[in-house]
C-alpha atoms as a PDB file:
ATOM      1  CA  MET A   1      27.114-188.263 -46.231  1.00  0.00           C
ATOM      2  CA  HIS A   2      29.384-188.700 -49.844  1.00  0.00           C
ATOM      3  CA  ILE A   3      27.628-189.529 -52.937  1.00  0.00           C
ATOM      4  CA  GLY A   4      29.686-192.108 -53.057  1.00  0.00           C
ATOM      5  CA  GLU A   5      28.725-193.625 -50.204  1.00  0.00           C
ATOM      6  CA  LEU A   6      25.020-192.393 -51.005  1.00  0.00           C
ATOM      7  CA  LEU A   7      25.447-194.950 -54.483  1.00  0.00           C
ATOM      8  CA  THR A   8      27.472-197.611 -52.714  1.00  0.00           C
ATOM      9  CA  ASN A   9      24.804-197.329 -50.536  1.00  0.00           C
ATOM     10  CA  LEU A  10      22.144-196.916 -53.295  1.00  0.00           C
ATOM     11  CA  ALA A  11      23.391-200.435 -54.882  1.00  0.00           C
ATOM     12  CA  THR A  12      23.945-202.309 -51.538  1.00  0.00           C
ATOM     13  CA  GLY A  13      20.346-201.720 -50.732  1.00  0.00           C
ATOM     14  CA  VAL A  14      19.360-202.646 -54.578  1.00  0.00           C
ATOM     15  CA  ASN A  15      21.155-205.530 -55.024  1.00  0.00           C
ATOM     16  CA  ALA A  16      20.102-207.477 -51.609  1.00  0.00           C
ATOM     17  CA  LEU A  17      16.250-206.649 -52.469  1.00  0.00           C
ATOM     18  CA  ILE A  18      17.679-208.781 -56.459  1.00  0.00           C
ATOM     19  CA  ARG A  19      19.275-211.291 -54.767  1.00  0.00           C
ATOM     20  CA  VAL A  20      16.150-212.068 -51.932  1.00  0.00           C
ATOM     21  CA  ALA A  21      13.193-211.925 -54.763  1.00  0.00           C
ATOM     22  CA  ALA A  22      15.424-214.275 -56.553  1.00  0.00           C
ATOM     23  CA  SER A  23      16.101-216.811 -53.605  1.00  0.00           C
ATOM     24  CA  LYS A  24      11.895-216.824 -53.369  1.00  0.00           C
ATOM     25  CA  PHE A  25      12.209-217.919 -57.217  1.00  0.00           C
ATOM     26  CA  ASN A  26      14.652-220.546 -56.678  1.00  0.00           C
ATOM     27  CA  ILE A  27      17.990-218.851 -58.590  1.00  0.00           C
ATOM     28  CA  THR A  28      20.894-216.946 -57.091  1.00  0.00           C
ATOM     29  CA  GLY A  29      21.427-213.453 -57.376  1.00  0.00           C
ATOM     30  CA  SER A  30      23.727-214.024 -60.092  1.00  0.00           C
ATOM     31  CA  GLN A  31      21.140-215.759 -62.153  1.00  0.00           C
ATOM     32  CA  ALA A  32      19.049-213.149 -61.446  1.00  0.00           C
ATOM     33  CA  PHE A  33      20.881-210.179 -62.365  1.00  0.00           C
ATOM     34  CA  LEU A  34      22.529-211.804 -65.752  1.00  0.00           C
ATOM     35  CA  LEU A  35      18.975-212.893 -66.549  1.00  0.00           C
ATOM     36  CA  LEU A  36      17.081-209.080 -65.298  1.00  0.00           C
ATOM     37  CA  SER A  37      20.051-207.792 -68.016  1.00  0.00           C
ATOM     38  CA  ILE A  38      19.265-209.725 -71.074  1.00  0.00           C
ATOM     39  CA  PRO A  39      16.177-208.042 -73.636  1.00  0.00           C
ATOM     40  CA  PHE A  40      13.621-209.857 -74.703  1.00  0.00           C
ATOM     41  CA  ASP A  41      15.138-209.603 -78.460  1.00  0.00           C
ATOM     42  CA  GLY A  42      18.850-211.048 -77.078  1.00  0.00           C
ATOM     43  CA  ILE A  43      21.865-210.090 -77.038  1.00  0.00           C
ATOM     44  CA  PRO A  44      25.201-211.066 -78.127  1.00  0.00           C
ATOM     45  CA  MET A  45      27.430-212.772 -75.622  1.00  0.00           C
ATOM     46  CA  SER A  46      30.216-210.020 -75.755  1.00  0.00           C
ATOM     47  CA  GLY A  47      27.739-207.398 -75.173  1.00  0.00           C
ATOM     48  CA  LEU A  48      26.174-209.380 -71.741  1.00  0.00           C
ATOM     49  CA  ALA A  49      29.554-209.902 -70.936  1.00  0.00           C
ATOM     50  CA  HIS A  50      30.484-205.547 -71.479  1.00  0.00           C
ATOM     51  CA  LYS A  51      26.822-204.818 -69.751  1.00  0.00           C
ATOM     52  CA  LEU A  52      27.120-206.988 -66.453  1.00  0.00           C
ATOM     53  CA  GLY A  53      31.529-206.432 -66.437  1.00  0.00           C
ATOM     54  CA  LEU A  54      31.758-209.924 -66.614  1.00  0.00           C
ATOM     55  CA  ASP A  55      35.618-211.690 -68.686  1.00  0.00           C
ATOM     56  CA  ASN A  56      33.769-213.399 -71.229  1.00  0.00           C
ATOM     57  CA  SER A  57      34.965-217.327 -69.796  1.00  0.00           C
ATOM     58  CA  THR A  58      33.231-215.867 -66.853  1.00  0.00           C
ATOM     59  CA  LEU A  59      29.576-214.931 -68.782  1.00  0.00           C
ATOM     60  CA  THR A  60      29.839-218.766 -70.874  1.00  0.00           C
ATOM     61  CA  ARG A  61      29.842-220.605 -66.890  1.00  0.00           C
ATOM     62  CA  ASN A  62      27.233-218.649 -66.231  1.00  0.00           C
ATOM     63  CA  ILE A  63      25.420-218.581 -69.140  1.00  0.00           C
ATOM     64  CA  GLN A  64      25.502-222.563 -70.119  1.00  0.00           C
ATOM     65  CA  LYS A  65      24.400-223.305 -66.529  1.00  0.00           C
ATOM     66  CA  LEU A  66      21.093-221.024 -66.849  1.00  0.00           C
ATOM     67  CA  GLU A  67      21.070-223.232 -70.477  1.00  0.00           C
ATOM     68  CA  LYS A  68      20.846-226.018 -67.737  1.00  0.00           C
ATOM     69  CA  LEU A  69      18.079-224.969 -65.828  1.00  0.00           C
ATOM     70  CA  GLY A  70      16.221-224.201 -68.602  1.00  0.00           C
ATOM     71  CA  LEU A  71      16.172-220.515 -68.322  1.00  0.00           C
ATOM     72  CA  VAL A  72      18.167-219.057 -71.959  1.00  0.00           C
ATOM     73  CA  LYS A  73      19.386-219.744 -75.274  1.00  0.00           C
ATOM     74  CA  GLN A  74      22.565-219.689 -77.149  1.00  0.00           C
ATOM     75  CA  LEU A  75      22.363-218.661 -81.074  1.00  0.00           C
ATOM     76  CA  PRO A  76      24.080-217.792 -83.367  1.00  0.00           C
ATOM     77  CA  ASP A  77      23.279-214.040 -84.697  1.00  0.00           C
ATOM     78  CA  ASN A  78      21.865-213.579 -87.718  1.00  0.00           C
ATOM     79  CA  TYR A  79      24.322-211.051 -89.046  1.00  0.00           C
ATOM     80  CA  ASP A  80      26.829-212.664 -87.802  1.00  0.00           C
ATOM     81  CA  ARG A  81      27.127-216.489 -87.583  1.00  0.00           C
ATOM     82  CA  ARG A  82      30.337-216.071 -85.588  1.00  0.00           C
ATOM     83  CA  VAL A  83      28.370-214.453 -82.257  1.00  0.00           C
ATOM     84  CA  LYS A  84      26.386-216.033 -80.026  1.00  0.00           C
ATOM     85  CA  ARG A  85      22.856-214.046 -79.229  1.00  0.00           C
ATOM     86  CA  VAL A  86      21.218-215.172 -75.847  1.00  0.00           C
ATOM     87  CA  ILE A  87      18.010-215.381 -75.329  1.00  0.00           C
ATOM     88  CA  LEU A  88      15.617-216.206 -72.615  1.00  0.00           C
ATOM     89  CA  SER A  89      13.435-218.977 -72.847  1.00  0.00           C
ATOM     90  CA  SER A  90       9.881-219.021 -72.698  1.00  0.00           C
ATOM     91  CA  GLU A  91      10.337-220.470 -69.292  1.00  0.00           C
ATOM     92  CA  GLY A  92      13.214-217.240 -68.777  1.00  0.00           C
ATOM     93  CA  ILE A  93      10.715-214.927 -69.733  1.00  0.00           C
ATOM     94  CA  SER A  94       7.592-217.048 -67.717  1.00  0.00           C
ATOM     95  CA  LEU A  95       9.814-216.466 -64.791  1.00  0.00           C
ATOM     96  CA  ILE A  96      11.641-212.800 -65.735  1.00  0.00           C
ATOM     97  CA  GLU A  97       7.716-211.889 -65.345  1.00  0.00           C
ATOM     98  CA  LEU A  98       7.347-213.015 -62.326  1.00  0.00           C
ATOM     99  CA  PHE A  99      10.475-211.286 -60.793  1.00  0.00           C
ATOM    100  CA  ASP A 100       9.485-208.353 -62.230  1.00  0.00           C
ATOM    101  CA  GLU A 101       5.911-207.956 -61.195  1.00  0.00           C
ATOM    102  CA  HIS A 102       7.143-208.991 -57.449  1.00  0.00           C
ATOM    103  CA  LEU A 103      10.520-206.528 -57.843  1.00  0.00           C
ATOM    104  CA  GLU A 104       7.689-203.331 -59.147  1.00  0.00           C
ATOM    105  CA  ASN A 105       5.871-204.639 -55.851  1.00  0.00           C
ATOM    106  CA  GLN A 106       9.128-203.994 -54.051  1.00  0.00           C
ATOM    107  CA  ASN A 107       9.716-200.712 -55.842  1.00  0.00           C
ATOM    108  CA  ILE A 108       5.875-199.384 -54.908  1.00  0.00           C
ATOM    109  CA  THR A 109       6.201-199.898 -51.595  1.00  0.00           C
ATOM    110  CA  ILE A 110       9.849-197.797 -51.243  1.00  0.00           C
ATOM    111  CA  ILE A 111       8.568-194.684 -53.258  1.00  0.00           C
ATOM    112  CA  GLU A 112       5.890-194.951 -51.265  1.00  0.00           C
ATOM    113  CA  GLN A 113       8.069-193.986 -48.348  1.00  0.00           C
ATOM    114  CA  ILE A 114       9.496-190.606 -49.910  1.00  0.00           C
ATOM    115  CA  ASP A 115       7.375-187.487 -50.600  1.00  0.00           C
ATOM    116  CA  LEU A 116       5.738-186.612 -53.583  1.00  0.00           C
ATOM    117  CA  ASP A 117       7.799-183.839 -54.605  1.00  0.00           C
ATOM    118  CA  THR A 118      10.480-186.130 -54.274  1.00  0.00           C
ATOM    119  CA  GLN A 119       9.004-188.272 -56.534  1.00  0.00           C
ATOM    120  CA  GLU A 120       8.145-185.951 -59.580  1.00  0.00           C
ATOM    121  CA  HIS A 121      12.268-186.013 -59.716  1.00  0.00           C
ATOM    122  CA  LEU A 122      13.488-189.137 -58.962  1.00  0.00           C
ATOM    123  CA  SER A 123      12.808-190.335 -62.760  1.00  0.00           C
ATOM    124  CA  THR A 124      14.687-187.646 -64.414  1.00  0.00           C
ATOM    125  CA  VAL A 125      17.734-188.045 -62.043  1.00  0.00           C
ATOM    126  CA  LEU A 126      17.827-191.511 -62.208  1.00  0.00           C
ATOM    127  CA  GLU A 127      18.140-191.536 -66.341  1.00  0.00           C
ATOM    128  CA  LYS A 128      20.557-188.780 -65.791  1.00  0.00           C
ATOM    129  CA  LEU A 129      22.245-190.972 -62.973  1.00  0.00           C
ATOM    130  CA  SER A 130      22.101-193.913 -65.340  1.00  0.00           C
ATOM    131  CA  TRP A 131      23.169-192.395 -68.256  1.00  0.00           C
ATOM    132  CA  ALA A 132      26.158-190.715 -66.593  1.00  0.00           C
ATOM    133  CA  LEU A 133      27.209-194.399 -64.896  1.00  0.00           C
ATOM    134  CA  GLU A 134      27.053-195.375 -68.872  1.00  0.00           C
ATOM    135  CA  CYS A 135      29.625-192.998 -69.773  1.00  0.00           C
ATOM    136  CA  VAL A 136      32.033-193.500 -67.140  1.00  0.00           C
ATOM    137  CA  ARG A 137      31.776-197.514 -68.352  1.00  0.00           C
ATOM    138  CA  GLU A 138      33.063-196.891 -71.683  1.00  0.00           C
ATOM    139  CA  LYS A 139      35.523-195.202 -71.055  1.00  0.00           C
ATOM    140  CA  SER A 140      36.798-197.233 -68.469  1.00  0.00           C
END
């Protein structure tokens, strides 16, 4: 298999795991990706839109739905009041903690399928891959 196929298979697999887990917590896969992308100290709406590859209007609609569920809040940024910053609510933090725990258990199960020699190098390879992906996204 070529690297492109492997990356597609990996992305598809991770995407499926997150969507299945999301349904267990009564949210959609898209909502899960969005919630997982919000740091605990929050993020400006434009930064979150870029991180997720969404246009601002799509992100705004999705954030409004999460606000109605009580999972996020929009606040003015401390430095620039014109900028809206998205933060997780206490309910959102609780949900993400449960979600992370569920995903961590899945990750352990996945890693156990990989030989120890490969496990030793996996973190380094994934960090480099993540960095390279971010570099490509910044250029586009």
